[in-house]
Amino acid sequence: MSQVQTSALSHGLAACHMCCKLAPLDQHHCPRCGSVMHARKSDSLQRTLALLVTACVLYIPANVYPIMLTDQLGSTEPSTIMGGLAVSIADTLKARL
Amino acid sequence: MNVNIACHGCDLLIDVSELADGSIADCPRCGGFLTRFRIDAYERVVASSIASVICLILANSFPFLSFAASGLESVMTLLSTPGSLWKHGMPVFAFLVAAFIIIIPAVVLFLLLAIAVPLAQRKSRWWLQPAAHLLFKMQGWAMVEVFMIGVIVSLVKIMAMATVIIGVSFWAYAAFSILFTFALANLDRYQCWNLIEELESE
């Protein structure tokens, strides 16, 4: 495989996300499949950071509060993600013994 | 020099025109997967798609799970999953579940066959381009394996409260999830579009 150590963008090219076709960037649509083409995502770091911070914040209530309420004969039992994991490990150990 | 692919991860230009049968091209700079060339890729897609269709039909014709608790037994089929959500007043969820686990996988299978059968015979068909477009857009929305994991996770909880009998349909759907993934994995986006273009220009 011969290779050129340059990026597609430096040649004014971009790969289509739908069909992988390399096409000049000044055309806004892929010549093969007609999909919209763009070079880099705009504000990518800013978007990533914003979503990452939100995900970190939501991670806390997702693990602290119950994910499922089990209702059996009138008694309701809440369970968290980690609780479910603990139950399945305990059950496996019980079955082994 | 024939430069014909740009890495999706790092945008490096690479020539992948002379790949041997069965070989995989990875990006020399970032290691990301680029494409895999197989002469019999479309035969593989057709074979696993047909097997998936059979498993999906089986999965819809037999009981999925049966529960027995304090003398009461209830049998659940695959289609009753969205059905019972509908009955419990969650029509939006019912629609989404039906779409993700049955409707979209069935449409994706149909599209896979519509693309792979002519490509295996190296014949051009007018529907190849629109079908490939739709297929690559839809494939991310088929959540067969996600459903399978969800079922297994909730079984852990339910098994403590009732006796669970696993039906034929459960195994058929499990086989379907493996075959379906296999069918999709054998259709390489880059090779598929290149072949479509090649056949259309002939």
JSON list of C-alpha atoms in Angstrom, two decimals, chain B residues 22-193:
[
{"chain": "B", "resi": 22, "resn": "GLY", "atom": "CA", "xyz": [-10.10, -11.43, 3.23]},
{"chain": "B", "resi": 23, "resn": "SER", "atom": "CA", "xyz": [-7.69, -8.68, 4.25]},
{"chain": "B", "resi": 24, "resn": "ILE", "atom": "CA", "xyz": [-8.54, -5.71, 6.43]},
{"chain": "B", "resi": 25, "resn": "ALA", "atom": "CA", "xyz": [-7.17, -2.20, 5.93]},
{"chain": "B", "resi": 26, "resn": "ASP", "atom": "CA", "xyz": [-6.45, -0.25, 9.12]},
{"chain": "B", "resi": 27, "resn": "CYS", "atom": "CA", "xyz": [-5.28, 3.35, 9.25]},
{"chain": "B", "resi": 28, "resn": "PRO", "atom": "CA", "xyz": [-1.46, 3.42, 9.54]},
{"chain": "B", "resi": 29, "resn": "ARG", "atom": "CA", "xyz": [-1.61, 6.62, 11.61]},
{"chain": "B", "resi": 30, "resn": "CYS", "atom": "CA", "xyz": [-4.45, 6.13, 14.11]},
{"chain": "B", "resi": 31, "resn": "GLY", "atom": "CA", "xyz": [-5.16, 2.41, 13.74]},
{"chain": "B", "resi": 32, "resn": "GLY", "atom": "CA", "xyz": [-8.84, 2.93, 12.94]},
{"chain": "B", "resi": 33, "resn": "PHE", "atom": "CA", "xyz": [-10.66, 0.38, 10.78]},
{"chain": "B", "resi": 34, "resn": "LEU", "atom": "CA", "xyz": [-11.00, 1.44, 7.14]},
{"chain": "B", "resi": 35, "resn": "THR", "atom": "CA", "xyz": [-12.41, -1.39, 5.08]},
{"chain": "B", "resi": 36, "resn": "ARG", "atom": "CA", "xyz": [-12.40, -5.14, 4.59]},
{"chain": "B", "resi": 37, "resn": "PHE", "atom": "CA", "xyz": [-12.35, -6.76, 1.18]},
{"chain": "B", "resi": 38, "resn": "ARG", "atom": "CA", "xyz": [-13.89, -10.17, 0.60]},
{"chain": "B", "resi": 39, "resn": "ILE", "atom": "CA", "xyz": [-14.75, -11.65, -2.76]},
{"chain": "B", "resi": 40, "resn": "ASP", "atom": "CA", "xyz": [-17.64, -13.63, -1.25]},
{"chain": "B", "resi": 41, "resn": "ALA", "atom": "CA", "xyz": [-18.86, -10.87, 1.11]},
{"chain": "B", "resi": 42, "resn": "TYR", "atom": "CA", "xyz": [-22.29, -10.64, -0.55]},
{"chain": "B", "resi": 43, "resn": "GLU", "atom": "CA", "xyz": [-22.81, -14.40, -0.55]},
{"chain": "B", "resi": 44, "resn": "ARG", "atom": "CA", "xyz": [-22.10, -14.29, 3.20]},
{"chain": "B", "resi": 45, "resn": "VAL", "atom": "CA", "xyz": [-24.62, -11.46, 3.63]},
{"chain": "B", "resi": 46, "resn": "VAL", "atom": "CA", "xyz": [-27.27, -13.36, 1.66]},
{"chain": "B", "resi": 47, "resn": "ALA", "atom": "CA", "xyz": [-26.66, -16.58, 3.63]},
{"chain": "B", "resi": 48, "resn": "SER", "atom": "CA", "xyz": [-26.84, -14.97, 7.06]},
{"chain": "B", "resi": 49, "resn": "SER", "atom": "CA", "xyz": [-29.80, -12.77, 6.06]},
{"chain": "B", "resi": 50, "resn": "ILE", "atom": "CA", "xyz": [-31.85, -15.77, 4.94]},
{"chain": "B", "resi": 51, "resn": "ALA", "atom": "CA", "xyz": [-30.96, -17.59, 8.18]},
{"chain": "B", "resi": 52, "resn": "SER", "atom": "CA", "xyz": [-31.99, -14.45, 10.12]},
{"chain": "B", "resi": 53, "resn": "VAL", "atom": "CA", "xyz": [-35.35, -14.30, 8.31]},
{"chain": "B", "resi": 54, "resn": "ILE", "atom": "CA", "xyz": [-36.05, -17.91, 9.30]},
{"chain": "B", "resi": 55, "resn": "CYS", "atom": "CA", "xyz": [-35.12, -17.20, 12.94]},
{"chain": "B", "resi": 56, "resn": "LEU", "atom": "CA", "xyz": [-37.26, -14.04, 13.02]},
{"chain": "B", "resi": 57, "resn": "ILE", "atom": "CA", "xyz": [-40.28, -15.98, 11.71]},
{"chain": "B", "resi": 58, "resn": "LEU", "atom": "CA", "xyz": [-39.69, -18.70, 14.32]},
{"chain": "B", "resi": 59, "resn": "ALA", "atom": "CA", "xyz": [-39.28, -16.06, 17.03]},
{"chain": "B", "resi": 60, "resn": "ASN", "atom": "CA", "xyz": [-42.70, -14.65, 16.18]},
{"chain": "B", "resi": 61, "resn": "SER", "atom": "CA", "xyz": [-44.51, -17.99, 16.05]},
{"chain": "B", "resi": 62, "resn": "PHE", "atom": "CA", "xyz": [-43.76, -19.53, 19.47]},
{"chain": "B", "resi": 63, "resn": "PRO", "atom": "CA", "xyz": [-43.96, -18.46, 23.13]},
{"chain": "B", "resi": 64, "resn": "PHE", "atom": "CA", "xyz": [-41.08, -16.24, 24.20]},
{"chain": "B", "resi": 65, "resn": "LEU", "atom": "CA", "xyz": [-41.32, -16.68, 27.97]},
{"chain": "B", "resi": 66, "resn": "SER", "atom": "CA", "xyz": [-43.84, -18.20, 30.37]},
{"chain": "B", "resi": 67, "resn": "PHE", "atom": "CA", "xyz": [-44.23, -17.13, 33.97]},
{"chain": "B", "resi": 68, "resn": "ALA", "atom": "CA", "xyz": [-45.72, -19.20, 36.74]},
{"chain": "B", "resi": 69, "resn": "ALA", "atom": "CA", "xyz": [-46.37, -17.63, 40.12]},
{"chain": "B", "resi": 70, "resn": "SER", "atom": "CA", "xyz": [-48.76, -18.84, 42.86]},
{"chain": "B", "resi": 71, "resn": "GLY", "atom": "CA", "xyz": [-50.71, -21.09, 40.52]},
{"chain": "B", "resi": 72, "resn": "LEU", "atom": "CA", "xyz": [-51.14, -18.53, 37.77]},
{"chain": "B", "resi": 73, "resn": "GLU", "atom": "CA", "xyz": [-49.38, -18.96, 34.47]},
{"chain": "B", "resi": 74, "resn": "SER", "atom": "CA", "xyz": [-48.98, -16.41, 31.73]},
{"chain": "B", "resi": 75, "resn": "VAL", "atom": "CA", "xyz": [-47.43, -16.97, 28.34]},
{"chain": "B", "resi": 76, "resn": "MET", "atom": "CA", "xyz": [-45.71, -14.12, 26.56]},
{"chain": "B", "resi": 77, "resn": "THR", "atom": "CA", "xyz": [-44.92, -13.95, 22.86]},
{"chain": "B", "resi": 78, "resn": "LEU", "atom": "CA", "xyz": [-42.55, -11.54, 21.14]},
{"chain": "B", "resi": 79, "resn": "LEU", "atom": "CA", "xyz": [-45.44, -9.55, 19.67]},
{"chain": "B", "resi": 80, "resn": "SER", "atom": "CA", "xyz": [-47.13, -9.24, 23.06]},
{"chain": "B", "resi": 81, "resn": "THR", "atom": "CA", "xyz": [-44.17, -7.17, 24.35]},
{"chain": "B", "resi": 82, "resn": "PRO", "atom": "CA", "xyz": [-45.38, -4.01, 22.58]},
{"chain": "B", "resi": 83, "resn": "GLY", "atom": "CA", "xyz": [-48.96, -5.28, 23.01]},
{"chain": "B", "resi": 84, "resn": "SER", "atom": "CA", "xyz": [-48.83, -5.26, 26.80]},
{"chain": "B", "resi": 85, "resn": "LEU", "atom": "CA", "xyz": [-47.13, -1.86, 26.85]},
{"chain": "B", "resi": 86, "resn": "TRP", "atom": "CA", "xyz": [-50.05, -0.60, 24.75]},
{"chain": "B", "resi": 87, "resn": "LYS", "atom": "CA", "xyz": [-52.54, -2.12, 27.19]},
{"chain": "B", "resi": 88, "resn": "HIS", "atom": "CA", "xyz": [-50.80, -0.48, 30.13]},
{"chain": "B", "resi": 89, "resn": "GLY", "atom": "CA", "xyz": [-51.31, 2.94, 28.57]},
{"chain": "B", "resi": 90, "resn": "MET", "atom": "CA", "xyz": [-47.89, 3.48, 27.00]},
{"chain": "B", "resi": 91, "resn": "PRO", "atom": "CA", "xyz": [-48.65, 3.66, 23.27]},
{"chain": "B", "resi": 92, "resn": "VAL", "atom": "CA", "xyz": [-45.49, 5.63, 22.44]},
{"chain": "B", "resi": 93, "resn": "PHE", "atom": "CA", "xyz": [-43.26, 3.04, 24.12]},
{"chain": "B", "resi": 94, "resn": "ALA", "atom": "CA", "xyz": [-45.23, 0.24, 22.51]},
{"chain": "B", "resi": 95, "resn": "PHE", "atom": "CA", "xyz": [-44.63, 1.75, 19.09]},
{"chain": "B", "resi": 96, "resn": "LEU", "atom": "CA", "xyz": [-40.91, 2.32, 19.78]},
{"chain": "B", "resi": 97, "resn": "VAL", "atom": "CA", "xyz": [-40.37, -1.21, 21.10]},
{"chain": "B", "resi": 98, "resn": "ALA", "atom": "CA", "xyz": [-42.20, -2.75, 18.12]},
{"chain": "B", "resi": 99, "resn": "ALA", "atom": "CA", "xyz": [-40.11, -0.61, 15.76]},
{"chain": "B", "resi": 100, "resn": "PHE", "atom": "CA", "xyz": [-36.74, -1.33, 17.38]},
{"chain": "B", "resi": 101, "resn": "ILE", "atom": "CA", "xyz": [-37.10, -5.06, 17.88]},
{"chain": "B", "resi": 102, "resn": "ILE", "atom": "CA", "xyz": [-39.31, -6.25, 14.99]},
{"chain": "B", "resi": 103, "resn": "ILE", "atom": "CA", "xyz": [-40.19, -3.69, 12.30]},
{"chain": "B", "resi": 104, "resn": "ILE", "atom": "CA", "xyz": [-36.78, -2.04, 11.71]},
{"chain": "B", "resi": 105, "resn": "PRO", "atom": "CA", "xyz": [-34.82, -5.34, 11.85]},
{"chain": "B", "resi": 106, "resn": "ALA", "atom": "CA", "xyz": [-37.29, -6.84, 9.33]},
{"chain": "B", "resi": 107, "resn": "VAL", "atom": "CA", "xyz": [-36.94, -3.85, 6.98]},
{"chain": "B", "resi": 108, "resn": "VAL", "atom": "CA", "xyz": [-33.13, -3.94, 7.35]},
{"chain": "B", "resi": 109, "resn": "LEU", "atom": "CA", "xyz": [-33.15, -7.65, 6.48]},
{"chain": "B", "resi": 110, "resn": "PHE", "atom": "CA", "xyz": [-35.28, -6.98, 3.42]},
{"chain": "B", "resi": 111, "resn": "LEU", "atom": "CA", "xyz": [-32.90, -4.20, 2.31]},
{"chain": "B", "resi": 112, "resn": "LEU", "atom": "CA", "xyz": [-29.85, -6.41, 2.94]},
{"chain": "B", "resi": 113, "resn": "LEU", "atom": "CA", "xyz": [-31.29, -9.06, 0.64]},
{"chain": "B", "resi": 114, "resn": "ALA", "atom": "CA", "xyz": [-32.34, -6.47, -1.96]},
{"chain": "B", "resi": 115, "resn": "ILE", "atom": "CA", "xyz": [-28.73, -5.20, -2.07]},
{"chain": "B", "resi": 116, "resn": "ALA", "atom": "CA", "xyz": [-26.69, -8.34, -1.52]},
{"chain": "B", "resi": 117, "resn": "VAL", "atom": "CA", "xyz": [-28.49, -10.62, -3.99]},
{"chain": "B", "resi": 118, "resn": "PRO", "atom": "CA", "xyz": [-27.78, -8.45, -7.10]},
{"chain": "B", "resi": 119, "resn": "LEU", "atom": "CA", "xyz": [-24.28, -7.58, -5.81]},
{"chain": "B", "resi": 120, "resn": "ALA", "atom": "CA", "xyz": [-23.45, -11.27, -5.34]},
{"chain": "B", "resi": 121, "resn": "GLN", "atom": "CA", "xyz": [-24.41, -11.81, -8.99]},
{"chain": "B", "resi": 122, "resn": "ARG", "atom": "CA", "xyz": [-22.53, -8.61, -9.99]},
{"chain": "B", "resi": 123, "resn": "LYS", "atom": "CA", "xyz": [-25.65, -7.18, -11.59]},
{"chain": "B", "resi": 124, "resn": "SER", "atom": "CA", "xyz": [-26.77, -3.55, -11.56]},
{"chain": "B", "resi": 125, "resn": "ARG", "atom": "CA", "xyz": [-30.29, -2.76, -10.39]},
{"chain": "B", "resi": 126, "resn": "TRP", "atom": "CA", "xyz": [-32.05, 0.59, -10.20]},
{"chain": "B", "resi": 127, "resn": "TRP", "atom": "CA", "xyz": [-32.90, 0.19, -6.50]},
{"chain": "B", "resi": 128, "resn": "LEU", "atom": "CA", "xyz": [-29.32, -0.40, -5.31]},
{"chain": "B", "resi": 129, "resn": "GLN", "atom": "CA", "xyz": [-28.53, 3.25, -4.50]},
{"chain": "B", "resi": 130, "resn": "PRO", "atom": "CA", "xyz": [-31.79, 4.15, -2.68]},
{"chain": "B", "resi": 131, "resn": "ALA", "atom": "CA", "xyz": [-31.76, 0.81, -0.82]},
{"chain": "B", "resi": 132, "resn": "ALA", "atom": "CA", "xyz": [-28.14, 1.29, 0.32]},
{"chain": "B", "resi": 133, "resn": "HIS", "atom": "CA", "xyz": [-28.96, 4.83, 1.45]},
{"chain": "B", "resi": 134, "resn": "LEU", "atom": "CA", "xyz": [-31.91, 3.65, 3.53]},
{"chain": "B", "resi": 135, "resn": "LEU", "atom": "CA", "xyz": [-30.05, 0.62, 4.89]},
{"chain": "B", "resi": 136, "resn": "PHE", "atom": "CA", "xyz": [-27.03, 2.55, 6.19]},
{"chain": "B", "resi": 137, "resn": "LYS", "atom": "CA", "xyz": [-29.34, 5.17, 7.72]},
{"chain": "B", "resi": 138, "resn": "MET", "atom": "CA", "xyz": [-31.56, 2.59, 9.43]},
{"chain": "B", "resi": 139, "resn": "GLN", "atom": "CA", "xyz": [-29.08, 0.02, 10.67]},
{"chain": "B", "resi": 140, "resn": "GLY", "atom": "CA", "xyz": [-28.24, 1.99, 13.82]},
{"chain": "B", "resi": 141, "resn": "TRP", "atom": "CA", "xyz": [-31.90, 1.91, 14.86]},
{"chain": "B", "resi": 142, "resn": "ALA", "atom": "CA", "xyz": [-32.26, -1.85, 14.92]},
{"chain": "B", "resi": 143, "resn": "MET", "atom": "CA", "xyz": [-31.74, -2.65, 18.60]},
{"chain": "B", "resi": 144, "resn": "VAL", "atom": "CA", "xyz": [-31.94, -6.42, 18.55]},
{"chain": "B", "resi": 145, "resn": "GLU", "atom": "CA", "xyz": [-28.98, -7.06, 20.87]},
{"chain": "B", "resi": 146, "resn": "VAL", "atom": "CA", "xyz": [-30.00, -4.22, 23.22]},
{"chain": "B", "resi": 147, "resn": "PHE", "atom": "CA", "xyz": [-33.40, -5.90, 23.66]},
{"chain": "B", "resi": 148, "resn": "MET", "atom": "CA", "xyz": [-31.74, -9.26, 24.27]},
{"chain": "B", "resi": 149, "resn": "ILE", "atom": "CA", "xyz": [-29.54, -7.80, 27.04]},
{"chain": "B", "resi": 150, "resn": "GLY", "atom": "CA", "xyz": [-32.58, -6.02, 28.51]},
{"chain": "B", "resi": 151, "resn": "VAL", "atom": "CA", "xyz": [-34.53, -9.28, 28.64]},
{"chain": "B", "resi": 152, "resn": "ILE", "atom": "CA", "xyz": [-31.65, -11.11, 30.34]},
{"chain": "B", "resi": 153, "resn": "VAL", "atom": "CA", "xyz": [-31.19, -8.32, 32.90]},
{"chain": "B", "resi": 154, "resn": "SER", "atom": "CA", "xyz": [-34.89, -8.23, 33.84]},
{"chain": "B", "resi": 155, "resn": "LEU", "atom": "CA", "xyz": [-35.01, -12.04, 34.01]},
{"chain": "B", "resi": 156, "resn": "VAL", "atom": "CA", "xyz": [-32.62, -11.90, 36.96]},
{"chain": "B", "resi": 157, "resn": "LYS", "atom": "CA", "xyz": [-35.17, -9.87, 38.91]},
{"chain": "B", "resi": 158, "resn": "ILE", "atom": "CA", "xyz": [-38.25, -11.80, 37.82]},
{"chain": "B", "resi": 159, "resn": "MET", "atom": "CA", "xyz": [-36.73, -15.22, 38.46]},
{"chain": "B", "resi": 160, "resn": "ALA", "atom": "CA", "xyz": [-36.69, -14.41, 42.19]},
{"chain": "B", "resi": 161, "resn": "MET", "atom": "CA", "xyz": [-40.49, -13.88, 42.17]},
{"chain": "B", "resi": 162, "resn": "ALA", "atom": "CA", "xyz": [-41.84, -16.41, 39.70]},
{"chain": "B", "resi": 163, "resn": "THR", "atom": "CA", "xyz": [-40.85, -19.53, 37.82]},
{"chain": "B", "resi": 164, "resn": "VAL", "atom": "CA", "xyz": [-39.72, -18.53, 34.36]},
{"chain": "B", "resi": 165, "resn": "ILE", "atom": "CA", "xyz": [-39.92, -20.98, 31.48]},
{"chain": "B", "resi": 166, "resn": "ILE", "atom": "CA", "xyz": [-37.85, -19.95, 28.48]},
{"chain": "B", "resi": 167, "resn": "GLY", "atom": "CA", "xyz": [-39.66, -20.65, 25.21]},
{"chain": "B", "resi": 168, "resn": "VAL", "atom": "CA", "xyz": [-38.57, -21.67, 21.71]},
{"chain": "B", "resi": 169, "resn": "SER", "atom": "CA", "xyz": [-38.98, -18.09, 20.55]},
{"chain": "B", "resi": 170, "resn": "PHE", "atom": "CA", "xyz": [-36.37, -16.86, 23.05]},
{"chain": "B", "resi": 171, "resn": "TRP", "atom": "CA", "xyz": [-33.70, -19.11, 21.54]},
{"chain": "B", "resi": 172, "resn": "ALA", "atom": "CA", "xyz": [-34.83, -18.24, 18.03]},
{"chain": "B", "resi": 173, "resn": "TYR", "atom": "CA", "xyz": [-34.53, -14.53, 18.82]},
{"chain": "B", "resi": 174, "resn": "ALA", "atom": "CA", "xyz": [-31.11, -15.09, 20.43]},
{"chain": "B", "resi": 175, "resn": "ALA", "atom": "CA", "xyz": [-29.93, -16.86, 17.25]},
{"chain": "B", "resi": 176, "resn": "PHE", "atom": "CA", "xyz": [-31.52, -14.09, 15.20]},
{"chain": "B", "resi": 177, "resn": "SER", "atom": "CA", "xyz": [-29.55, -11.43, 17.08]},
{"chain": "B", "resi": 178, "resn": "ILE", "atom": "CA", "xyz": [-26.25, -13.19, 16.34]},
{"chain": "B", "resi": 179, "resn": "LEU", "atom": "CA", "xyz": [-27.03, -13.87, 12.65]},
{"chain": "B", "resi": 180, "resn": "PHE", "atom": "CA", "xyz": [-28.37, -10.35, 12.13]},
{"chain": "B", "resi": 181, "resn": "THR", "atom": "CA", "xyz": [-25.16, -8.83, 13.53]},
{"chain": "B", "resi": 182, "resn": "PHE", "atom": "CA", "xyz": [-23.15, -11.19, 11.33]},
{"chain": "B", "resi": 183, "resn": "ALA", "atom": "CA", "xyz": [-25.11, -10.17, 8.20]},
{"chain": "B", "resi": 184, "resn": "LEU", "atom": "CA", "xyz": [-24.57, -6.47, 8.90]},
{"chain": "B", "resi": 185, "resn": "ALA", "atom": "CA", "xyz": [-20.89, -6.96, 9.74]},
{"chain": "B", "resi": 186, "resn": "ASN", "atom": "CA", "xyz": [-20.24, -8.60, 6.37]},
{"chain": "B", "resi": 187, "resn": "LEU", "atom": "CA", "xyz": [-21.55, -5.64, 4.41]},
{"chain": "B", "resi": 188, "resn": "ASP", "atom": "CA", "xyz": [-18.62, -3.22, 4.16]},
{"chain": "B", "resi": 189, "resn": "ARG", "atom": "CA", "xyz": [-19.81, 0.31, 3.46]},
{"chain": "B", "resi": 190, "resn": "TYR", "atom": "CA", "xyz": [-16.84, 1.34, 1.30]},
{"chain": "B", "resi": 191, "resn": "GLN", "atom": "CA", "xyz": [-16.70, -1.86, -0.75]},
{"chain": "B", "resi": 192, "resn": "CYS", "atom": "CA", "xyz": [-20.48, -1.95, -1.18]},
{"chain": "B", "resi": 193, "resn": "TRP", "atom": "CA", "xyz": [-20.72, 1.61, -2.55]}
]
